[in-house]
Amino acid sequence: MTPERALPRWLWALTLLALTAPFWDLGHPLIEVDDARYAEVPRVMALSGDWATPKLNGLDYVEKPPLWYWMCAASYKVFGVSEAAAHLPLALLAVLALLGTAWLGSWLYNPAVGLTSAVILGTGGLFLFLSRYITPDLPLTVFLLWSSGMALRALLRPEDGAWAAPAAWAFAGLAFLSKGLVGLVFPAGWVFWLCVLFPQTRRGFKNFLHPAGPALFLAIVAPWFILMERRHPGFLHFFFTEQHFQRFLTQKYNRSSPWYFFLVVAPAGLLPWTPVVAAGLLKAARQWRGPDVRGPALALWSAMVLLFFSKSQSKLVSYILPVFPHLAILGAAALQAPASAWLARGSWALGALLLAAGAVLASLGSRPPWGGLLPPGLVASAALGAAVLGAGLLTYGRSRRGRDVLALGAAGLAFGLASAFGLRAASPLVSAHEIGREIAARRQPGDMVFAYGTYLHGVPFYTGRPYDRMINWVGELHYAQRDQANTGAFGDDDDIRALPAAGHKVFIVLKRREASHVAGLGGPGKAQVTYFGDWALAVY
């Protein structure tokens, strides 16, 4: 795989397969929590016609900006409400991420690096999963990638700054509308440190000072925030102070993890490409003081984002995704040289470990404690996924240069296919599809649905109706709870003690472990309890 030769057909084929992977099984059941939540909020938006204020269970839900909700609601308007329509915009965004990675890698290095970097990103484990599981982190990653790519273009090729710098501002605005302040902080901070650390980039900095760029950014970002503050006085304080600074600085939202959390998550999420990316990072470190700033610039982005989220008191696995496109390009550039002996040995060891894990899963899948608790298809998919990743890693360093990309890319795609099957098999454990369909089939006019101690976001999606009351649960609706007009939407055990209610049924969605407690709270007449994985449905 040398830049002077025509790109091999298998590389084009592998790239095209990676581009199709986000569309595999678009209609899989919605997964709790985020996948279902970010499908339900735009469903209500499309139904109500209010495209300004996102709502969850009929209440204001303004923790995140609206760009994803707008895209998903538009999909519902065109294709109707379904799981596939919910996941379609996500798949299209994933393709945009792969195309952006290929573009950035191609002009920074050469077309071979561009295509290979798209393959690395598109067949990595975490990206494959998040291209089918809705969170704001994939939209954020896509627009940060394009913003940083345009910014780097303006710095390294100042003659292109007249279009690249305003485009970087515009994509930063879209990133801001995807998840908030980090959409501006990351590109701006990165450009600043590039100019401080690498003098050769400073000539292009003046491109960012042209008023067209900030004007584009404000035109994209400002209207929604101004409208929301006018509709909901105090919104800006809630959004920026509580949802940004308090989330970053305090443990208010119970998402704290050790400082090294992402140092574990990132290598695991990059499989089967972890050794390749490690080689790319090592190469970039060796170039740090040299004239070639391409690798160090990409490594700086990755380090900056990793450090930021590591310092945050709020950590989720998906937060680290914005570093993956840049790491993929570093890995692709490193693949143009033969694998070093230590890297080959490390990949063989990791491959052997994954093969062994797959064998253990396959042998123990039908025995306690897994037998009877986990669906056989889920265990089989996990075993197959570990095995194909292990097989791919064992080939790394043994194949002819270039064919190692084929081996690892095929392993990544096979893992993605196994994951898709596993997700289907695991749906009774991770989706409210079955419990929602059960309520929809049995519910009559006048019947009510309560959520007790939990909130399955898929239930309103599959029933087409919000919960009538949320008992002993506030969760992400704490903003809406502050409004005295919403007090009737929340309750406690006394609401259960008042059951049964004359003339209609009450469905109570709760955790399995609380079923006996809730069944004992009601008045005359015993509740009927049906179990759905870790959840239960009590009917009075």
Coordinates of C-alpha atoms in Angstrom, one line a residue:
M1 CA 0.0 0.0 0.0
T2 CA 2.3 2.7 -1.2
P3 CA 1.1 6.1 -2.3
E4 CA 2.7 5.8 -5.7
R5 CA 0.7 2.8 -6.7
A6 CA -2.9 2.6 -7.7
L7 CA -5.1 1.9 -4.7
P8 CA -5.9 -1.8 -4.5
R9 CA -9.4 -3.0 -5.2
W10 CA -9.8 -4.7 -1.9
L11 CA -9.1 -1.4 -0.1
W12 CA -11.9 0.3 -2.0
A13 CA -14.2 -2.7 -1.3
L14 CA -13.3 -2.6 2.4
T15 CA -14.0 1.1 2.5
L16 CA -17.4 0.7 0.8
L17 CA -18.3 -2.1 3.3
A18 CA -17.4 0.2 6.2
L19 CA -19.7 2.9 4.7
T20 CA -22.6 0.4 4.7
A21 CA -22.0 -0.9 8.3
P22 CA -24.0 1.9 10.0
F23 CA -27.1 0.8 8.1
W24 CA -27.0 -2.8 9.2
D25 CA -30.2 -3.6 11.1
L26 CA -31.5 0.0 11.3
G27 CA -34.7 -1.2 12.7
H28 CA -33.3 -2.9 15.8
P29 CA -35.3 -2.3 19.0
L30 CA -34.5 0.9 20.9
I31 CA -32.0 0.3 23.7
E32 CA -32.3 1.9 27.1
V33 CA -31.4 4.5 28.1
D34 CA -30.0 7.0 25.6
D35 CA -31.0 5.2 22.4
A36 CA -34.7 5.2 23.4
R37 CA -34.5 8.7 24.9
Y38 CA -33.1 10.4 21.8
A39 CA -35.7 8.6 19.7
E40 CA -38.6 9.6 21.9
V41 CA -37.9 13.3 22.3
P42 CA -38.0 14.0 18.6
R43 CA -41.1 11.8 18.2
V44 CA -42.9 14.2 20.5
M45 CA -41.4 17.2 18.7
A46 CA -42.6 15.9 15.3
L47 CA -46.0 15.1 16.7
S48 CA -46.5 18.4 18.6
G49 CA -45.0 20.7 15.9
D50 CA -43.0 22.6 18.6
W51 CA -39.5 22.4 17.2
A52 CA -38.1 24.9 19.7
T53 CA -38.5 23.3 23.2
P54 CA -37.6 19.6 23.4
K55 CA -40.0 17.6 25.6
L56 CA -39.8 14.3 27.4
N57 CA -43.0 12.8 28.8
G58 CA -44.7 16.1 27.9
L59 CA -42.3 18.1 30.1
D60 CA -39.5 20.5 29.1
Y61 CA -36.3 18.6 28.5
V62 CA -33.6 21.1 27.7
E63 CA -30.4 19.5 28.9
K64 CA -29.0 19.2 25.3
P65 CA -29.2 21.5 22.3
P66 CA -31.7 20.6 19.6
L67 CA -29.8 19.7 16.4
W68 CA -30.2 15.9 16.8
Y69 CA -33.9 16.3 17.7
W70 CA -34.4 18.3 14.5
M71 CA -32.7 15.7 12.3
C72 CA -34.6 12.8 13.9
A73 CA -37.9 14.6 13.8
A74 CA -37.4 15.4 10.2
S75 CA -36.8 11.7 9.5
Y76 CA -40.1 10.9 11.3
K77 CA -41.9 13.5 9.1
V78 CA -40.6 11.9 5.9
F79 CA -40.6 8.2 6.8
G80 CA -43.0 7.9 9.7
V81 CA -42.2 6.9 13.3
S82 CA -40.2 3.7 13.6
E83 CA -36.9 2.4 15.0
A84 CA -35.4 2.5 11.5
A85 CA -36.5 6.2 11.0
A86 CA -34.9 7.0 14.4
H87 CA -31.6 5.4 13.5
L88 CA -31.4 6.6 9.9
P89 CA -30.0 10.1 10.6
L90 CA -27.4 8.5 12.9
A91 CA -26.3 6.2 10.1
L92 CA -26.0 9.2 7.7
L93 CA -23.9 11.1 10.3
A94 CA -21.6 8.1 10.6
V95 CA -21.1 8.1 6.9
L96 CA -20.3 11.8 7.1
A97 CA -17.7 11.0 9.7
L98 CA -16.1 8.3 7.5
L99 CA -16.0 10.7 4.5
G100 CA -14.5 13.5 6.7
T101 CA -11.8 11.2 8.0
A102 CA -11.0 10.0 4.5
W103 CA -10.8 13.6 3.2
L104 CA -8.6 14.8 6.1
G105 CA -6.3 11.8 5.8
S106 CA -6.1 12.2 2.0
W107 CA -5.0 15.8 1.8
L108 CA -2.8 15.5 4.9
Y109 CA -0.9 12.4 3.6
N110 CA -2.2 10.6 0.5
P111 CA -5.4 8.9 -0.7
A112 CA -4.2 5.5 0.6
V113 CA -4.0 6.9 4.2
G114 CA -7.4 8.6 3.7
L115 CA -9.2 5.4 2.7
T116 CA -7.4 3.3 5.3
S117 CA -8.2 5.8 8.1
A118 CA -11.9 5.6 7.1
V119 CA -11.6 1.8 7.3
I120 CA -10.0 2.0 10.8
L121 CA -12.7 4.4 12.1
G122 CA -15.6 2.5 10.5
T123 CA -14.6 -0.9 11.7
G124 CA -13.5 0.0 15.3
G125 CA -15.7 -1.4 18.0
L126 CA -16.9 1.8 19.7
F127 CA -17.7 3.7 16.5
L128 CA -19.6 0.7 15.2
F129 CA -21.7 0.6 18.3
L130 CA -22.3 4.3 18.5
S131 CA -23.3 4.4 14.8
R132 CA -26.3 2.3 15.9
Y133 CA -26.9 3.6 19.4
I134 CA -28.2 7.2 19.5
T135 CA -26.3 9.7 21.7
P136 CA -25.3 13.3 20.9
D137 CA -21.7 12.2 20.9
L138 CA -21.7 11.0 17.3
P139 CA -23.2 14.2 15.9
L140 CA -20.7 16.1 18.0
T141 CA -17.8 14.0 16.7
V142 CA -18.8 14.5 13.1
F143 CA -19.0 18.3 13.3
L144 CA -15.9 18.5 15.4
L145 CA -14.0 16.4 12.9
W146 CA -15.0 18.7 10.0
S147 CA -14.3 21.8 12.0
S148 CA -10.9 20.6 13.0
G149 CA -10.1 19.4 9.5
M150 CA -11.1 22.8 8.1
A151 CA -9.1 24.6 10.8
L152 CA -6.0 22.5 10.0
R153 CA -6.4 23.2 6.3
A154 CA -6.5 27.0 7.0
L155 CA -3.4 26.8 9.2
L156 CA -1.3 24.5 7.0
R157 CA -2.5 25.9 3.6
P158 CA -3.1 29.6 4.3
E159 CA -4.0 30.1 0.6
D160 CA -7.2 28.1 1.3
G161 CA -8.1 30.0 4.4
A162 CA -10.6 32.2 2.7
W163 CA -13.0 29.2 2.6
A164 CA -11.6 26.8 5.1
A165 CA -11.6 29.1 8.2
P166 CA -15.2 30.2 7.8
A167 CA -16.2 26.6 7.2
A168 CA -14.4 25.7 10.5
W169 CA -16.5 28.3 12.3
A170 CA -19.7 26.9 10.7
F171 CA -19.0 23.3 11.6
A172 CA -18.1 24.5 15.2
G173 CA -21.6 26.1 15.3
L174 CA -23.2 22.8 14.3
A175 CA -21.1 21.0 17.0
F176 CA -22.3 23.6 19.5
L177 CA -25.9 22.9 18.5
S178 CA -25.1 19.2 19.0
K179 CA -23.8 19.2 22.6
G180 CA -22.9 22.7 23.7
L181 CA -19.8 24.6 24.7
V182 CA -17.3 21.8 23.8
G183 CA -18.3 22.4 20.1
L184 CA -16.4 25.7 20.3
V185 CA -13.9 25.0 23.1
F186 CA -12.2 22.1 21.4
P187 CA -11.5 23.6 18.0
A188 CA -10.6 27.0 19.4
G189 CA -8.3 25.6 22.1
W190 CA -6.7 23.3 19.5
V191 CA -6.0 26.1 17.1
F192 CA -4.5 28.2 19.9
W193 CA -2.1 25.5 21.1
L194 CA -1.1 24.6 17.5
C195 CA -0.1 28.2 17.0
V196 CA 1.8 28.3 20.3
L197 CA 3.6 25.1 19.8
F198 CA 4.2 25.1 16.0
P199 CA 5.4 28.4 14.6
Q200 CA 4.9 27.2 11.0
T201 CA 1.1 27.3 11.6
R202 CA 0.9 30.9 12.7
R203 CA 0.8 32.4 9.2
G204 CA -2.7 30.9 8.7
F205 CA -4.1 32.2 12.0
K206 CA -5.3 35.5 10.6
N207 CA -7.8 33.6 8.5
F208 CA -9.8 32.9 11.6
L209 CA -10.1 36.6 12.4
H210 CA -12.2 37.4 9.3
P211 CA -15.6 38.5 10.6
A212 CA -17.4 36.0 8.2
G213 CA -16.4 33.1 10.4
P214 CA -17.8 34.3 13.7
A215 CA -20.8 35.7 11.9
L216 CA -21.6 32.2 10.5
F217 CA -21.1 30.7 14.0
L218 CA -23.5 33.1 15.6
A219 CA -26.0 32.8 12.8
I220 CA -26.1 29.0 13.5
V221 CA -26.0 29.0 17.3
A222 CA -27.6 32.2 18.6
P223 CA -31.3 32.0 17.4
W224 CA -32.2 28.9 19.4
F225 CA -30.6 30.1 22.6
I226 CA -32.2 33.6 22.3
L227 CA -35.6 32.0 21.6
M228 CA -35.3 29.6 24.6
E229 CA -34.3 32.3 27.0
R230 CA -37.3 34.4 25.9
R231 CA -39.6 31.5 26.3
H232 CA -38.0 30.2 29.5
P233 CA -36.3 32.9 31.6
G234 CA -33.3 31.4 33.4
F235 CA -32.7 28.8 30.7
L236 CA -29.2 30.1 29.9
H237 CA -28.2 29.8 33.5
F238 CA -29.5 26.3 33.7
F239 CA -27.9 25.3 30.4
F240 CA -24.5 26.7 30.9
T241 CA -24.0 26.8 34.6
E242 CA -25.7 23.6 35.6
Q243 CA -25.3 21.5 32.5
H244 CA -21.8 22.5 31.7
F245 CA -19.8 23.9 34.6
Q246 CA -21.5 21.9 37.4
R247 CA -21.5 18.7 35.3
F248 CA -17.7 19.2 34.7
L249 CA -16.7 20.4 38.1
T250 CA -19.0 18.4 40.5
Q251 CA -20.4 15.0 41.0
K252 CA -24.0 16.3 41.0
Y253 CA -25.0 14.0 38.1
N254 CA -23.5 10.7 39.6
R255 CA -21.3 10.0 36.6
S256 CA -18.0 10.1 38.3
S257 CA -15.3 7.6 37.3
P258 CA -11.5 7.4 38.0
W259 CA -9.2 9.7 36.2
Y260 CA -7.8 6.8 34.1
F261 CA -11.3 5.8 32.9
F262 CA -10.8 6.9 29.3
L263 CA -7.3 5.5 29.2
V264 CA -9.0 2.1 29.4
V265 CA -12.1 2.9 27.3
A266 CA -10.2 4.3 24.3
P267 CA -7.9 1.3 23.7
A268 CA -10.8 -1.1 24.1
G269 CA -13.0 1.0 21.9
L270 CA -10.4 1.0 19.1
L271 CA -10.2 -2.8 18.8
P272 CA -9.0 -4.4 16.6
W273 CA -6.9 -1.3 15.6
T274 CA -5.4 -0.6 19.1
P275 CA -1.8 -1.7 18.2
V276 CA -2.0 0.3 14.9
V277 CA -3.1 3.4 16.7
A278 CA -0.4 2.9 19.3
A279 CA 2.2 2.8 16.5
G280 CA 0.7 6.0 15.1
L281 CA 0.9 7.8 18.4
L282 CA 4.5 6.7 18.9
K283 CA 5.4 7.9 15.4
A284 CA 3.8 11.3 16.1
A285 CA 5.7 11.6 19.4
R286 CA 9.0 11.1 17.6
Q287 CA 8.0 13.9 15.1
W288 CA 7.2 16.4 17.8
R289 CA 10.2 18.6 17.3
G290 CA 10.6 18.0 13.6
P291 CA 9.3 20.1 10.6
D292 CA 6.4 17.7 9.9
V293 CA 3.5 18.9 12.2
R294 CA 0.8 16.6 10.7
G295 CA 1.1 13.7 13.2
P296 CA 1.8 15.9 16.2
A297 CA -1.2 18.1 15.4
L298 CA -3.5 15.1 15.3
A299 CA -1.9 13.7 18.5
L300 CA -2.4 17.1 20.2
W301 CA -6.1 17.0 19.4
S302 CA -6.4 13.5 20.9
A303 CA -4.5 14.4 24.0
M304 CA -6.4 17.6 24.6
V305 CA -9.8 16.0 24.3
L306 CA -8.7 13.0 26.4
L307 CA -7.3 15.2 29.1
F308 CA -10.4 17.4 29.2
F309 CA -12.8 14.5 29.7
S310 CA -10.5 12.8 32.1
K311 CA -10.6 15.9 34.3
S312 CA -14.4 16.0 34.1
Q313 CA -16.4 14.7 37.1
S314 CA -19.0 13.4 34.5
K315 CA -17.8 10.5 32.4
L316 CA -19.6 8.2 30.0
V317 CA -18.0 5.8 27.5
S318 CA -19.3 7.7 24.5
Y319 CA -17.7 11.0 25.5
I320 CA -14.3 9.9 24.1
L321 CA -15.5 9.3 20.6
P322 CA -14.3 12.7 19.2
V323 CA -10.7 11.5 19.4
F324 CA -11.2 8.4 17.2
P325 CA -11.1 10.0 13.7
H326 CA -7.8 11.7 14.4
L327 CA -6.4 8.6 16.0
A328 CA -7.6 6.6 12.9
I329 CA -5.5 8.9 10.6
L330 CA -2.5 8.4 12.8
G331 CA -2.9 4.7 12.7
A332 CA -3.3 4.7 8.9
A333 CA -0.2 6.8 8.5
A334 CA 1.8 4.3 10.7
L335 CA 0.6 1.4 8.5
Q336 CA 2.7 2.7 5.6
A337 CA 5.7 1.3 7.4
P338 CA 6.2 -2.3 8.5
A339 CA 5.1 -3.2 12.0
S340 CA 7.9 -3.2 14.5
A341 CA 8.8 -6.4 16.3
W342 CA 7.4 -5.2 19.7
L343 CA 4.2 -4.1 18.2
A344 CA 3.7 -7.4 16.3
R345 CA 4.4 -9.3 19.5
G346 CA 1.9 -7.2 21.4
S347 CA -0.8 -7.7 18.8
W348 CA -0.2 -11.4 18.8
A349 CA -0.5 -11.5 22.6
L350 CA -3.7 -9.5 22.6
G351 CA -5.1 -11.6 19.7
A352 CA -4.4 -14.8 21.7
L353 CA -6.1 -13.3 24.7
L354 CA -9.2 -12.5 22.8
L355 CA -9.3 -15.9 21.1
A356 CA -9.1 -17.5 24.5
A357 CA -11.9 -15.2 25.8
G358 CA -14.1 -16.2 22.9
A359 CA -13.4 -19.9 23.6
V360 CA -14.3 -19.5 27.2
L361 CA -17.5 -17.7 26.4
A362 CA -18.5 -20.3 23.9
S363 CA -17.8 -23.2 26.4
L364 CA -19.5 -21.6 29.4
G365 CA -22.4 -20.0 27.6
S366 CA -24.9 -22.8 28.3
R367 CA -23.7 -23.3 31.9
P368 CA -24.4 -21.4 35.2
P369 CA -24.2 -18.6 35.9
W370 CA -24.8 -17.5 32.3
G371 CA -27.0 -20.3 31.2
G372 CA -30.7 -19.4 31.7
L373 CA -29.8 -15.7 32.5
L374 CA -28.5 -14.5 29.2
P375 CA -30.0 -15.2 25.8
P376 CA -27.9 -17.9 24.0
G377 CA -27.7 -15.7 20.9
L378 CA -26.1 -12.9 23.0
V379 CA -23.4 -15.2 24.4
A380 CA -22.8 -16.8 21.0
S381 CA -22.4 -13.3 19.4
A382 CA -20.0 -12.2 22.2
A383 CA -17.9 -15.4 21.7
L384 CA -17.8 -14.9 18.0
G385 CA -17.0 -11.2 18.3
A386 CA -14.0 -11.9 20.6
A387 CA -12.8 -14.7 18.3
V388 CA -12.8 -12.7 15.1
L389 CA -11.1 -9.8 16.8
G390 CA -8.4 -12.1 18.1
A391 CA -7.9 -13.8 14.7
G392 CA -7.5 -10.4 13.1
L393 CA -4.9 -9.3 15.6
L394 CA -3.0 -12.5 15.2
T395 CA -2.5 -11.7 11.6
Y396 CA -1.2 -8.2 12.2
G397 CA 2.6 -8.1 11.5
R398 CA 2.5 -11.4 9.7
S399 CA 0.7 -10.3 6.6
R400 CA 2.4 -8.5 3.8
R401 CA 2.3 -4.7 4.3
G402 CA -1.2 -3.5 3.2
R403 CA -2.9 -6.9 3.7
D404 CA -2.8 -6.4 7.4
V405 CA -5.4 -3.7 6.8
L406 CA -7.5 -6.3 5.0
A407 CA -7.2 -8.7 7.9
L408 CA -8.0 -6.2 10.6
G409 CA -10.7 -4.5 8.6
A410 CA -12.4 -7.8 7.9
A411 CA -12.2 -8.7 11.6
G412 CA -13.7 -5.4 12.6
L413 CA -16.6 -5.8 10.1
A414 CA -17.2 -9.4 11.3
F415 CA -17.2 -8.1 14.9
G416 CA -19.8 -5.4 13.8
L417 CA -22.0 -8.1 12.3
A418 CA -21.7 -10.3 15.4
S419 CA -22.6 -7.2 17.5
A420 CA -25.7 -6.5 15.4
F421 CA -26.9 -10.1 16.0
G422 CA -26.0 -9.8 19.7
L423 CA -28.0 -6.6 20.0
R424 CA -31.0 -8.3 18.6
A425 CA -30.6 -11.2 20.9
A426 CA -30.1 -9.0 23.9
S427 CA -33.2 -6.8 23.2
P428 CA -35.3 -8.5 25.9
L429 CA -32.7 -7.4 28.4
V430 CA -31.9 -3.9 27.1
S431 CA -35.0 -2.7 25.3
A432 CA -38.5 -1.7 26.4
H433 CA -39.9 -3.0 23.1
E434 CA -41.7 -6.0 24.6
I435 CA -43.1 -4.3 27.7
G436 CA -44.2 -1.3 25.6
R437 CA -46.0 -3.5 23.1
E438 CA -47.7 -5.4 25.9
I439 CA -49.1 -2.2 27.4
A440 CA -50.2 -0.9 24.0
A441 CA -52.1 -4.2 23.3
R442 CA -53.9 -4.2 26.7
R443 CA -54.5 -0.5 27.3
Q444 CA -58.0 0.8 27.0
P445 CA -59.3 4.4 27.1
G446 CA -59.1 5.8 30.6
D447 CA -56.3 3.4 31.7
M448 CA -53.1 4.9 33.1
V449 CA -49.5 4.1 33.0
F450 CA -47.1 4.8 36.0
A451 CA -43.3 4.6 36.1
Y452 CA -42.0 3.5 39.5
G453 CA -38.4 4.1 40.6
T454 CA -37.2 4.0 37.0
Y455 CA -38.1 5.5 33.6
L456 CA -38.1 3.3 30.5
H457 CA -37.9 5.8 27.6
G458 CA -39.1 3.2 25.1
V459 CA -42.5 2.8 26.7
P460 CA -43.8 6.2 25.6
F461 CA -42.3 5.5 22.1
Y462 CA -43.9 2.1 21.7
T463 CA -47.2 3.1 23.3
G464 CA -47.5 6.5 21.7
R465 CA -48.5 8.0 25.1
P466 CA -46.5 9.5 28.0
Y467 CA -46.5 8.1 31.5
D468 CA -49.4 9.5 33.5
R469 CA -47.3 9.7 36.6
M470 CA -43.7 9.1 37.7
I471 CA -43.4 7.6 41.1
N472 CA -40.2 8.1 43.2
W473 CA -38.3 9.2 40.1
V474 CA -37.2 12.5 38.7
G475 CA -34.0 11.7 36.8
E476 CA -33.3 14.0 33.9
L477 CA -36.6 15.8 34.4
H478 CA -35.4 17.8 37.4
Y479 CA -35.6 21.0 35.4
A480 CA -39.3 20.4 34.6
Q481 CA -40.0 19.4 38.3
R482 CA -39.1 23.0 39.4
D483 CA -42.2 24.3 37.7
Q484 CA -45.1 24.1 40.1
A485 CA -47.4 23.4 37.2
N486 CA -45.8 20.0 36.8
T487 CA -46.1 18.7 40.4
G488 CA -49.0 16.4 39.4
A489 CA -46.6 14.5 37.1
F490 CA -44.6 13.2 40.0
G491 CA -45.7 11.1 43.0
D492 CA -44.7 8.7 45.7
D493 CA -45.9 5.4 47.3
D494 CA -49.2 7.0 48.4
D495 CA -50.2 7.0 44.7
I496 CA -49.8 3.2 44.7
R497 CA -51.6 2.8 48.0
A498 CA -54.6 4.5 46.5
L499 CA -54.9 1.7 43.9
P500 CA -56.9 0.1 42.4
A501 CA -58.7 2.9 40.8
A502 CA -62.4 2.4 40.0
G503 CA -63.3 2.0 36.3
H504 CA -59.9 1.6 34.8
K505 CA -56.6 -0.3 34.9
V506 CA -53.2 1.2 36.0
F507 CA -50.1 -0.2 34.5
I508 CA -46.9 0.2 36.6
V509 CA -43.5 -0.1 34.9
L510 CA -40.8 -0.9 37.5
K511 CA -37.6 -2.8 38.2
R512 CA -38.0 -6.5 38.8
R513 CA -36.5 -6.3 42.3
E514 CA -39.2 -3.9 43.4
A515 CA -42.2 -5.8 42.1
S516 CA -43.1 -7.5 45.3
H517 CA -42.9 -4.3 47.2
V518 CA -45.1 -2.4 44.8
A519 CA -47.6 -5.3 44.5
G520 CA -48.0 -5.1 48.3
L521 CA -48.6 -1.4 48.4
G522 CA -52.0 -1.5 46.7
G523 CA -55.4 -1.8 48.3
P524 CA -57.9 -4.6 47.8
G525 CA -57.2 -6.8 44.7
K526 CA -53.8 -8.2 44.0
A527 CA -51.7 -6.8 41.2
Q528 CA -50.9 -9.0 38.2
V529 CA -47.1 -8.9 37.6
T530 CA -45.4 -9.9 34.4
Y531 CA -41.6 -9.9 34.1
F532 CA -39.6 -8.6 31.1
G533 CA -35.9 -9.2 31.8
D534 CA -34.8 -6.9 34.6
W535 CA -38.1 -5.1 34.5
A536 CA -41.7 -5.9 35.5
L537 CA -45.2 -4.8 34.6
A538 CA -47.6 -4.6 37.5
V539 CA -51.3 -4.2 36.6
Y540 CA -54.0 -3.1 39.0

